[in-house]
PDB file of C-alpha atoms in Angstrom:
ATOM      1  CA  MET A   1     -41.693 -67.279 -84.484  1.00  0.00           C
ATOM      2  CA  GLU A   2     -43.065 -63.951 -83.191  1.00  0.00           C
ATOM      3  CA  LEU A   3     -46.061 -63.466 -85.480  1.00  0.00           C
ATOM      4  CA  PRO A   4     -49.348 -63.411 -83.534  1.00  0.00           C
ATOM      5  CA  ILE A   5     -51.534 -66.520 -83.410  1.00  0.00           C
ATOM      6  CA  CYS A   6     -55.136 -66.328 -82.242  1.00  0.00           C
ATOM      7  CA  VAL A   7     -55.576 -68.600 -79.222  1.00  0.00           C
ATOM      8  CA  THR A   8     -59.217 -69.382 -80.090  1.00  0.00           C
ATOM      9  CA  CYS A   9     -58.872 -70.409 -83.751  1.00  0.00           C
ATOM     10  CA  GLY A  10     -55.124 -71.014 -84.052  1.00  0.00           C
ATOM     11  CA  VAL A  11     -54.671 -68.847 -87.157  1.00  0.00           C
ATOM     12  CA  GLN A  12     -51.393 -66.949 -87.574  1.00  0.00           C
ATOM     13  CA  TYR A  13     -51.514 -63.319 -88.733  1.00  0.00           C
ATOM     14  CA  ALA A  14     -48.946 -61.308 -90.690  1.00  0.00           C
ATOM     15  CA  GLY A  15     -48.451 -58.763 -87.900  1.00  0.00           C
ATOM     16  CA  PRO A  16     -49.836 -57.452 -84.599  1.00  0.00           C
ATOM     17  CA  ARG A  17     -53.496 -56.465 -84.561  1.00  0.00           C
ATOM     18  CA  PRO A  18     -56.196 -55.973 -81.906  1.00  0.00           C
ATOM     19  CA  ASP A  19     -58.737 -58.406 -83.353  1.00  0.00           C
ATOM     20  CA  CYS A  20     -59.129 -61.730 -85.162  1.00  0.00           C
ATOM     21  CA  PRO A  21     -61.620 -61.250 -88.020  1.00  0.00           C
ATOM     22  CA  ILE A  22     -62.024 -65.008 -88.377  1.00  0.00           C
ATOM     23  CA  CYS A  23     -63.240 -65.273 -84.773  1.00  0.00           C
ATOM     24  CA  GLU A  24     -65.367 -62.124 -84.985  1.00  0.00           C
ATOM     25  CA  ASP A  25     -67.295 -63.634 -87.892  1.00  0.00           C
ATOM     26  CA  GLU A  26     -70.647 -65.184 -86.869  1.00  0.00           C
ATOM     27  CA  ARG A  27     -69.389 -68.681 -87.701  1.00  0.00           C
ATOM     28  CA  GLN A  28     -66.799 -68.524 -84.915  1.00  0.00           C
ATOM     29  CA  TYR A  29     -66.518 -66.622 -81.630  1.00  0.00           C
ATOM     30  CA  VAL A  30     -64.081 -64.540 -79.625  1.00  0.00           C
ATOM     31  CA  GLY A  31     -62.893 -66.482 -76.579  1.00  0.00           C
ATOM     32  CA  TRP A  32     -64.856 -65.870 -73.389  1.00  0.00           C
ATOM     33  CA  GLU A  33     -61.780 -64.241 -71.860  1.00  0.00           C
ATOM     34  CA  GLY A  34     -61.525 -61.817 -74.768  1.00  0.00           C
ATOM     35  CA  GLN A  35     -59.103 -61.763 -77.677  1.00  0.00           C
ATOM     36  CA  ARG A  36     -55.885 -63.553 -76.723  1.00  0.00           C
ATOM     37  CA  TRP A  37     -52.723 -64.124 -78.712  1.00  0.00           C
ATOM     38  CA  THR A  38     -49.793 -66.505 -78.627  1.00  0.00           C
ATOM     39  CA  THR A  39     -46.803 -67.240 -80.879  1.00  0.00           C
ATOM     40  CA  LEU A  40     -45.086 -70.291 -82.286  1.00  0.00           C
ATOM     41  CA  GLU A  41     -42.248 -69.749 -79.840  1.00  0.00           C
ATOM     42  CA  GLU A  42     -44.676 -69.950 -76.915  1.00  0.00           C
ATOM     43  CA  LEU A  43     -46.471 -72.994 -78.329  1.00  0.00           C
ATOM     44  CA  ARG A  44     -43.229 -74.878 -78.837  1.00  0.00           C
ATOM     45  CA  GLY A  45     -42.592 -74.636 -75.117  1.00  0.00           C
ATOM     46  CA  GLY A  46     -45.519 -76.850 -74.167  1.00  0.00           C
ATOM     47  CA  HIS A  47     -46.736 -78.761 -77.235  1.00  0.00           C
ATOM     48  CA  ARG A  48     -45.453 -81.489 -79.493  1.00  0.00           C
ATOM     49  CA  GLY A  49     -46.541 -83.060 -82.743  1.00  0.00           C
ATOM     50  CA  ARG A  50     -48.488 -86.291 -82.947  1.00  0.00           C
ATOM     51  CA  VAL A  51     -48.108 -88.506 -86.028  1.00  0.00           C
ATOM     52  CA  ALA A  52     -50.253 -91.634 -86.348  1.00  0.00           C
ATOM     53  CA  GLU A  53     -51.887 -93.733 -89.050  1.00  0.00           C
ATOM     54  CA  GLU A  54     -55.508 -92.821 -89.766  1.00  0.00           C
ATOM     55  CA  GLY A  55     -56.178 -95.141 -92.692  1.00  0.00           C
ATOM     56  CA  PRO A  56     -54.602 -96.891 -95.691  1.00  0.00           C
ATOM     57  CA  GLY A  57     -52.037 -94.467 -97.072  1.00  0.00           C
ATOM     58  CA  VAL A  58     -53.304 -91.747 -94.735  1.00  0.00           C
ATOM     59  CA  VAL A  59     -51.306 -90.389 -91.780  1.00  0.00           C
ATOM     60  CA  GLY A  60     -52.787 -88.060 -89.172  1.00  0.00           C
ATOM     61  CA  ILE A  61     -50.781 -85.075 -87.946  1.00  0.00           C
ATOM     62  CA  GLY A  62     -51.964 -83.437 -84.753  1.00  0.00           C
ATOM     63  CA  THR A  63     -50.819 -81.649 -81.622  1.00  0.00           C
ATOM     64  CA  GLU A  64     -50.565 -82.750 -77.995  1.00  0.00           C
ATOM     65  CA  PRO A  65     -52.091 -81.133 -76.059  1.00  0.00           C
ATOM     66  CA  SER A  66     -54.473 -79.867 -78.723  1.00  0.00           C
ATOM     67  CA  ILE A  67     -54.527 -76.224 -79.800  1.00  0.00           C
ATOM     68  CA  ALA A  68     -57.529 -74.002 -80.571  1.00  0.00           C
ATOM     69  CA  ILE A  69     -60.219 -76.015 -82.401  1.00  0.00           C
ATOM     70  CA  GLY A  70     -58.236 -79.223 -81.992  1.00  0.00           C
ATOM     71  CA  GLN A  71     -58.436 -80.591 -85.549  1.00  0.00           C
ATOM     72  CA  ARG A  72     -55.754 -82.821 -87.032  1.00  0.00           C
ATOM     73  CA  ALA A  73     -54.312 -82.650 -90.514  1.00  0.00           C
ATOM     74  CA  LEU A  74     -53.926 -85.631 -92.849  1.00  0.00           C
ATOM     75  CA  LEU A  75     -50.966 -86.593 -95.013  1.00  0.00           C
ATOM     76  CA  LEU A  76     -52.133 -88.423 -98.135  1.00  0.00           C
ATOM     77  CA  ARG A  77     -49.270 -90.607 -99.314  1.00  0.00           C
ATOM     78  CA  ALA A  78     -50.136 -90.588-103.009  1.00  0.00           C
ATOM     79  CA  PRO A  79     -47.867 -91.993-105.743  1.00  0.00           C
ATOM     80  CA  THR A  80     -47.843 -88.584-107.444  1.00  0.00           C
ATOM     81  CA  GLY A  81     -46.573 -86.890-104.271  1.00  0.00           C
ATOM     82  CA  ASN A  82     -47.809 -86.429-100.733  1.00  0.00           C
ATOM     83  CA  VAL A  83     -50.657 -83.990-100.150  1.00  0.00           C
ATOM     84  CA  LEU A  84     -51.193 -82.358 -96.766  1.00  0.00           C
ATOM     85  CA  TRP A  85     -54.921 -81.962 -96.225  1.00  0.00           C
ATOM     86  CA  ASP A  86     -55.996 -79.347 -93.699  1.00  0.00           C
ATOM     87  CA  MET A  87     -53.646 -77.749 -91.215  1.00  0.00           C
ATOM     88  CA  VAL A  88     -52.547 -77.613 -87.593  1.00  0.00           C
ATOM     89  CA  THR A  89     -50.942 -74.611 -85.899  1.00  0.00           C
ATOM     90  CA  HIS A  90     -48.003 -76.323 -84.228  1.00  0.00           C
ATOM     91  CA  ILE A  91     -44.867 -76.961 -86.269  1.00  0.00           C
ATOM     92  CA  ASP A  92     -41.289 -77.551 -85.107  1.00  0.00           C
ATOM     93  CA  ASP A  93     -38.100 -79.154 -86.401  1.00  0.00           C
ATOM     94  CA  ASP A  94     -38.999 -82.581 -85.027  1.00  0.00           C
ATOM     95  CA  LEU A  95     -42.399 -82.579 -86.749  1.00  0.00           C
ATOM     96  CA  VAL A  96     -40.856 -81.439 -90.033  1.00  0.00           C
ATOM     97  CA  ARG A  97     -38.310 -84.260 -89.793  1.00  0.00           C
ATOM     98  CA  ARG A  98     -41.009 -86.855 -89.129  1.00  0.00           C
ATOM     99  CA  VAL A  99     -43.081 -85.660 -92.080  1.00  0.00           C
ATOM    100  CA  ASN A 100     -39.999 -85.662 -94.317  1.00  0.00           C
ATOM    101  CA  ASP A 101     -39.353 -89.265 -93.244  1.00  0.00           C
ATOM    102  CA  LEU A 102     -42.797 -90.032 -94.691  1.00  0.00           C
ATOM    103  CA  GLY A 103     -41.905 -88.454 -98.017  1.00  0.00           C
ATOM    104  CA  GLY A 104     -42.462 -84.769 -97.320  1.00  0.00           C
ATOM    105  CA  VAL A 105     -45.236 -82.632 -98.782  1.00  0.00           C
ATOM    106  CA  SER A 106     -45.741 -81.782-102.451  1.00  0.00           C
ATOM    107  CA  ALA A 107     -48.947 -79.774-102.069  1.00  0.00           C
ATOM    108  CA  ILE A 108     -51.182 -78.418 -99.303  1.00  0.00           C
ATOM    109  CA  ALA A 109     -54.953 -77.893 -99.436  1.00  0.00           C
ATOM    110  CA  ILE A 110     -57.105 -76.568 -96.596  1.00  0.00           C
ATOM    111  CA  SER A 111     -60.852 -77.015 -96.279  1.00  0.00           C
ATOM    112  CA  HIS A 112     -61.754 -73.583 -94.848  1.00  0.00           C
ATOM    113  CA  PRO A 113     -60.391 -70.554 -92.934  1.00  0.00           C
ATOM    114  CA  HIS A 114     -60.813 -71.943 -89.408  1.00  0.00           C
ATOM    115  CA  TYR A 115     -57.975 -74.345 -90.246  1.00  0.00           C
ATOM    116  CA  TYR A 116     -55.526 -71.961 -91.916  1.00  0.00           C
ATOM    117  CA  GLY A 117     -53.302 -72.148 -88.827  1.00  0.00           C
ATOM    118  CA  THR A 118     -49.626 -71.582 -89.669  1.00  0.00           C
ATOM    119  CA  MET A 119     -50.047 -72.606 -93.298  1.00  0.00           C
ATOM    120  CA  ILE A 120     -47.271 -70.301 -94.520  1.00  0.00           C
ATOM    121  CA  GLU A 121     -44.804 -71.840 -92.057  1.00  0.00           C
ATOM    122  CA  TRP A 122     -45.711 -75.293 -93.403  1.00  0.00           C
ATOM    123  CA  ALA A 123     -45.534 -74.120 -97.015  1.00  0.00           C
ATOM    124  CA  ARG A 124     -42.043 -72.753 -96.487  1.00  0.00           C
ATOM    125  CA  ALA A 125     -40.850 -75.769 -94.523  1.00  0.00           C
ATOM    126  CA  PHE A 126     -41.733 -78.097 -97.410  1.00  0.00           C
ATOM    127  CA  ASP A 127     -41.579 -75.693-100.373  1.00  0.00           C
ATOM    128  CA  ALA A 128     -45.189 -76.608-101.166  1.00  0.00           C
ATOM    129  CA  PRO A 129     -48.038 -74.450-102.535  1.00  0.00           C
ATOM    130  CA  VAL A 130     -51.210 -73.962-100.482  1.00  0.00           C
ATOM    131  CA  HIS A 131     -54.355 -74.427-102.598  1.00  0.00           C
ATOM    132  CA  ILE A 132     -57.283 -72.292-101.428  1.00  0.00           C
ATOM    133  CA  HIS A 133     -60.465 -71.419-103.277  1.00  0.00           C
ATOM    134  CA  GLU A 134     -60.693 -67.862-104.555  1.00  0.00           C
ATOM    135  CA  ALA A 135     -63.997 -67.332-102.707  1.00  0.00           C
ATOM    136  CA  ASP A 136     -62.128 -67.426 -99.390  1.00  0.00           C
ATOM    137  CA  ARG A 137     -59.331 -65.058-100.374  1.00  0.00           C
ATOM    138  CA  ARG A 138     -60.501 -62.386 -97.891  1.00  0.00           C
ATOM    139  CA  TRP A 139     -59.878 -64.726 -94.958  1.00  0.00           C
ATOM    140  CA  VAL A 140     -56.195 -65.366 -95.654  1.00  0.00           C
ATOM    141  CA  ALA A 141     -54.597 -63.818 -92.572  1.00  0.00           C
ATOM    142  CA  ARG A 142     -51.000 -63.955 -93.782  1.00  0.00           C
ATOM    143  CA  PRO A 143     -50.839 -63.243 -97.530  1.00  0.00           C
ATOM    144  CA  ASP A 144     -47.919 -64.932 -99.245  1.00  0.00           C
ATOM    145  CA  ASP A 145     -46.878 -66.067-102.714  1.00  0.00           C
ATOM    146  CA  ALA A 146     -47.133 -69.654-101.472  1.00  0.00           C
ATOM    147  CA  VAL A 147     -50.929 -69.388-101.567  1.00  0.00           C
ATOM    148  CA  ALA A 148     -52.333 -70.604-104.886  1.00  0.00           C
ATOM    149  CA  PHE A 149     -55.909 -69.445-105.348  1.00  0.00           C
ATOM    150  CA  TRP A 150     -58.181 -71.343-107.704  1.00  0.00           C
ATOM    151  CA  SER A 151     -61.708 -70.755-108.992  1.00  0.00           C
ATOM    152  CA  GLY A 152     -64.581 -72.793-110.360  1.00  0.00           C
ATOM    153  CA  ASP A 153     -66.100 -76.020-109.066  1.00  0.00           C
ATOM    154  CA  THR A 154     -63.149 -78.431-109.212  1.00  0.00           C
ATOM    155  CA  LEU A 155     -59.367 -78.469-109.423  1.00  0.00           C
ATOM    156  CA  GLU A 156     -57.272 -81.542-110.208  1.00  0.00           C
ATOM    157  CA  LEU A 157     -54.162 -81.402-108.017  1.00  0.00           C
ATOM    158  CA  ALA A 158     -52.749 -84.555-109.597  1.00  0.00           C
ATOM    159  CA  ASP A 159     -54.076 -87.666-111.295  1.00  0.00           C
ATOM    160  CA  GLY A 160     -56.982 -88.872-109.174  1.00  0.00           C
ATOM    161  CA  LEU A 161     -56.714 -86.088-106.580  1.00  0.00           C
ATOM    162  CA  THR A 162     -59.474 -83.508-107.011  1.00  0.00           C
ATOM    163  CA  LEU A 163     -60.492 -80.492-104.971  1.00  0.00           C
ATOM    164  CA  ILE A 164     -64.234 -79.799-104.996  1.00  0.00           C
ATOM    165  CA  ASN A 165     -65.690 -76.440-103.986  1.00  0.00           C
ATOM    166  CA  ALA A 166     -68.641 -77.780-102.017  1.00  0.00           C
ATOM    167  CA  GLY A 167     -69.286 -74.287-100.644  1.00  0.00           C
ATOM    168  CA  VAL A 168     -70.716 -75.496 -97.325  1.00  0.00           C
ATOM    169  CA  HIS A 169     -69.717 -73.578 -94.146  1.00  0.00           C
ATOM    170  CA  PHE A 170     -67.736 -71.049 -96.245  1.00  0.00           C
ATOM    171  CA  ALA A 171     -68.221 -69.959 -99.851  1.00  0.00           C
ATOM    172  CA  GLY A 172     -64.799 -71.404-100.625  1.00  0.00           C
ATOM    173  CA  GLY A 173     -65.281 -74.496 -98.473  1.00  0.00           C
ATOM    174  CA  GLN A 174     -63.556 -77.368-100.261  1.00  0.00           C
ATOM    175  CA  VAL A 175     -63.255 -81.124 -99.937  1.00  0.00           C
ATOM    176  CA  LEU A 176     -60.667 -83.435-101.501  1.00  0.00           C
ATOM    177  CA  HIS A 177     -61.458 -86.644-103.377  1.00  0.00           C
ATOM    178  CA  TRP A 178     -58.777 -89.326-103.741  1.00  0.00           C
ATOM    179  CA  ARG A 179     -59.926 -91.675-106.459  1.00  0.00           C
ATOM    180  CA  ASP A 180     -57.470 -94.516-105.889  1.00  0.00           C
ATOM    181  CA  ALA A 181     -58.170 -94.614-102.154  1.00  0.00           C
ATOM    182  CA  ARG A 182     -61.938 -94.303-102.727  1.00  0.00           C
ATOM    183  CA  ALA A 183     -61.957 -91.610-100.066  1.00  0.00           C
ATOM    184  CA  LEU A 184     -63.368 -88.151 -99.463  1.00  0.00           C
ATOM    185  CA  PHE A 185     -61.480 -85.789 -97.159  1.00  0.00           C
ATOM    186  CA  SER A 186     -64.032 -83.365 -95.823  1.00  0.00           C
ATOM    187  CA  GLY A 187     -62.753 -81.407 -92.825  1.00  0.00           C
ATOM    188  CA  ASP A 188     -66.006 -80.120 -91.411  1.00  0.00           C
ATOM    189  CA  ILE A 189     -67.372 -78.982 -94.759  1.00  0.00           C
ATOM    190  CA  VAL A 190     -69.120 -82.352 -94.651  1.00  0.00           C
ATOM    191  CA  GLN A 191     -68.987 -83.069 -90.925  1.00  0.00           C
ATOM    192  CA  VAL A 192     -68.553 -86.666 -89.748  1.00  0.00           C
ATOM    193  CA  VAL A 193     -70.706 -86.807 -86.612  1.00  0.00           C
ATOM    194  CA  ASN A 194     -70.416 -88.984 -83.508  1.00  0.00           C
ATOM    195  CA  ASP A 195     -72.627 -91.641 -85.103  1.00  0.00           C
ATOM    196  CA  ARG A 196     -70.006 -92.322 -87.738  1.00  0.00           C
ATOM    197  CA  ASP A 197     -72.477 -93.791 -90.213  1.00  0.00           C
ATOM    198  CA  TRP A 198     -73.725 -90.243 -90.795  1.00  0.00           C
ATOM    199  CA  VAL A 199     -72.543 -86.738 -91.623  1.00  0.00           C
ATOM    200  CA  SER A 200     -74.070 -83.291 -91.319  1.00  0.00           C
ATOM    201  CA  PHE A 201     -73.834 -79.759 -92.658  1.00  0.00           C
ATOM    202  CA  MET A 202     -73.642 -76.460 -90.751  1.00  0.00           C
ATOM    203  CA  TYR A 203     -72.990 -72.809 -91.486  1.00  0.00           C
ATOM    204  CA  SER A 204     -71.679 -72.404 -87.924  1.00  0.00           C
ATOM    205  CA  TYR A 205     -70.875 -75.282 -85.603  1.00  0.00           C
ATOM    206  CA  PRO A 206     -70.187 -73.418 -82.333  1.00  0.00           C
ATOM    207  CA  ASN A 207     -73.161 -71.088 -82.829  1.00  0.00           C
ATOM    208  CA  TYR A 208     -75.527 -73.749 -84.233  1.00  0.00           C
ATOM    209  CA  ILE A 209     -76.481 -71.919 -87.429  1.00  0.00           C
ATOM    210  CA  PRO A 210     -77.738 -74.425 -90.018  1.00  0.00           C
ATOM    211  CA  GLU A 211     -76.503 -74.391 -93.585  1.00  0.00           C
ATOM    212  CA  ARG A 212     -78.838 -73.208 -96.330  1.00  0.00           C
ATOM    213  CA  PRO A 213     -80.677 -76.063 -98.070  1.00  0.00           C
ATOM    214  CA  ARG A 214     -79.723 -74.742-101.513  1.00  0.00           C
ATOM    215  CA  THR A 215     -76.054 -74.877-100.511  1.00  0.00           C
ATOM    216  CA  VAL A 216     -76.375 -78.489 -99.345  1.00  0.00           C
ATOM    217  CA  ARG A 217     -78.110 -79.425-102.605  1.00  0.00           C
ATOM    218  CA  ARG A 218     -75.340 -77.815-104.659  1.00  0.00           C
ATOM    219  CA  ALA A 219     -72.705 -79.737-102.707  1.00  0.00           C
ATOM    220  CA  LEU A 220     -74.542 -82.998-103.384  1.00  0.00           C
ATOM    221  CA  ARG A 221     -74.661 -82.269-107.118  1.00  0.00           C
ATOM    222  CA  LEU A 222     -70.925 -81.614-107.201  1.00  0.00           C
ATOM    223  CA  LEU A 223     -70.117 -84.786-105.239  1.00  0.00           C
ATOM    224  CA  GLU A 224     -72.366 -87.023-107.327  1.00  0.00           C
ATOM    225  CA  PRO A 225     -69.763 -87.959-110.010  1.00  0.00           C
ATOM    226  CA  TYR A 226     -67.266 -89.180-107.384  1.00  0.00           C
ATOM    227  CA  ASP A 227     -67.225 -92.597-105.753  1.00  0.00           C
ATOM    228  CA  PHE A 228     -65.906 -93.037-102.223  1.00  0.00           C
ATOM    229  CA  ASP A 229     -66.183 -95.512 -99.380  1.00  0.00           C
ATOM    230  CA  ARG A 230     -64.483 -93.554 -96.598  1.00  0.00           C
ATOM    231  CA  VAL A 231     -65.134 -90.015 -95.425  1.00  0.00           C
ATOM    232  CA  TYR A 232     -62.346 -88.532 -93.311  1.00  0.00           C
ATOM    233  CA  GLY A 233     -63.577 -85.770 -91.003  1.00  0.00           C
ATOM    234  CA  ALA A 234     -61.553 -83.158 -89.157  1.00  0.00           C
ATOM    235  CA  TRP A 235     -60.706 -84.912 -85.882  1.00  0.00           C
ATOM    236  CA  TRP A 236     -58.961 -88.106 -84.851  1.00  0.00           C
ATOM    237  CA  ASN A 237     -61.072 -91.176 -85.702  1.00  0.00           C
ATOM    238  CA  LYS A 238     -63.951 -89.102 -87.080  1.00  0.00           C
ATOM    239  CA  ILE A 239     -64.191 -91.360 -90.125  1.00  0.00           C
ATOM    240  CA  VAL A 240     -67.032 -93.010 -92.006  1.00  0.00           C
ATOM    241  CA  TYR A 241     -65.296 -96.325 -92.673  1.00  0.00           C
ATOM    242  CA  SER A 242     -67.557 -97.745 -95.382  1.00  0.00           C
ATOM    243  CA  GLY A 243     -70.498 -96.738 -97.547  1.00  0.00           C
ATOM    244  CA  GLY A 244     -69.385 -93.132 -97.459  1.00  0.00           C
ATOM    245  CA  LYS A 245     -71.168 -91.902-100.557  1.00  0.00           C
ATOM    246  CA  GLU A 246     -74.446 -93.409 -99.427  1.00  0.00           C
ATOM    247  CA  ALA A 247     -73.907 -91.955 -95.943  1.00  0.00           C
ATOM    248  CA  VAL A 248     -73.536 -88.464 -97.415  1.00  0.00           C
ATOM    249  CA  ARG A 249     -76.632 -88.896 -99.594  1.00  0.00           C
ATOM    250  CA  ARG A 250     -78.947 -90.164 -96.867  1.00  0.00           C
ATOM    251  CA  SER A 251     -77.555 -87.657 -94.365  1.00  0.00           C
ATOM    252  CA  ALA A 252     -78.351 -84.816 -96.753  1.00  0.00           C
ATOM    253  CA  GLU A 253     -81.857 -86.191 -97.266  1.00  0.00           C
ATOM    254  CA  ARG A 254     -82.370 -86.308 -93.491  1.00  0.00           C
ATOM    255  CA  TYR A 255     -80.965 -82.808 -93.076  1.00  0.00           C
ATOM    256  CA  LEU A 256     -83.197 -81.379 -95.775  1.00  0.00           C
ATOM    257  CA  SER A 257     -86.289 -83.150 -94.488  1.00  0.00           C
ATOM    258  CA  HIS A 258     -85.817 -81.480 -91.101  1.00  0.00           C
ATOM    259  CA  ALA A 259     -84.719 -78.101 -92.441  1.00  0.00           C
ATOM    260  CA  LEU A 260     -87.604 -77.816 -94.888  1.00  0.00           C
ATOM    261  CA  ASP A 261     -90.401 -79.373 -92.804  1.00  0.00           C
ATOM    262  CA  ASP A 262     -93.147 -76.726 -92.719  1.00  0.00           C
ATOM    263  CA  GLU A 263     -96.153 -78.760 -91.633  1.00  0.00           C
TER     264      GLU A 263
END
């Protein structure tokens, strides 16, 4: 309840500190008013959880009013056990009850450090491991035995549920493929843009630093074996509703054609 939470990114730290390394990294920024902190106790005084359907078998979990970056998490209601994809900072007894009414959480996976939020609070509330790629170990702000680091290109969480280390945005940036739902859950590793027939790729979104072409090409190679129609982005309704795999392919081609144009 009293552990510090960065107001700008929403990540909870293990103890008091003067800075937020995640925000001081060039992919993020320190708030214009300087480094500010809050706590779960403070947040619970003015925020509440939002739970709403985002797609077939997929339930969005967000916060009203929004906190920090404003992303929402997704609860994948899979037959092998619910998976919580990505993370929000706010959690209280009412939100835990509502998620338990949906079947609880068997495993948690988070796309990248900007969304680590209060992941240890969620892990303890549901007795669920948090799967994070080894390449992003340094960014874990609250080390805990609940964090399960993995390495390599892919990790099968359960039958038909596969984490893929796309490596965009962060070295450990991961997406989740759900075979039976024909869906890719991408956070902003593969960013669903406002024209929801397209996606894009960035090293830093707030600071407009493009991703390296070789990194985008590697991500495409890793995604090639997987079929998917939908791509679920990081915010409410940021979804490619059909033709998702083709949308990712042609979006990458467009990105690379602009990034590599040297005429």
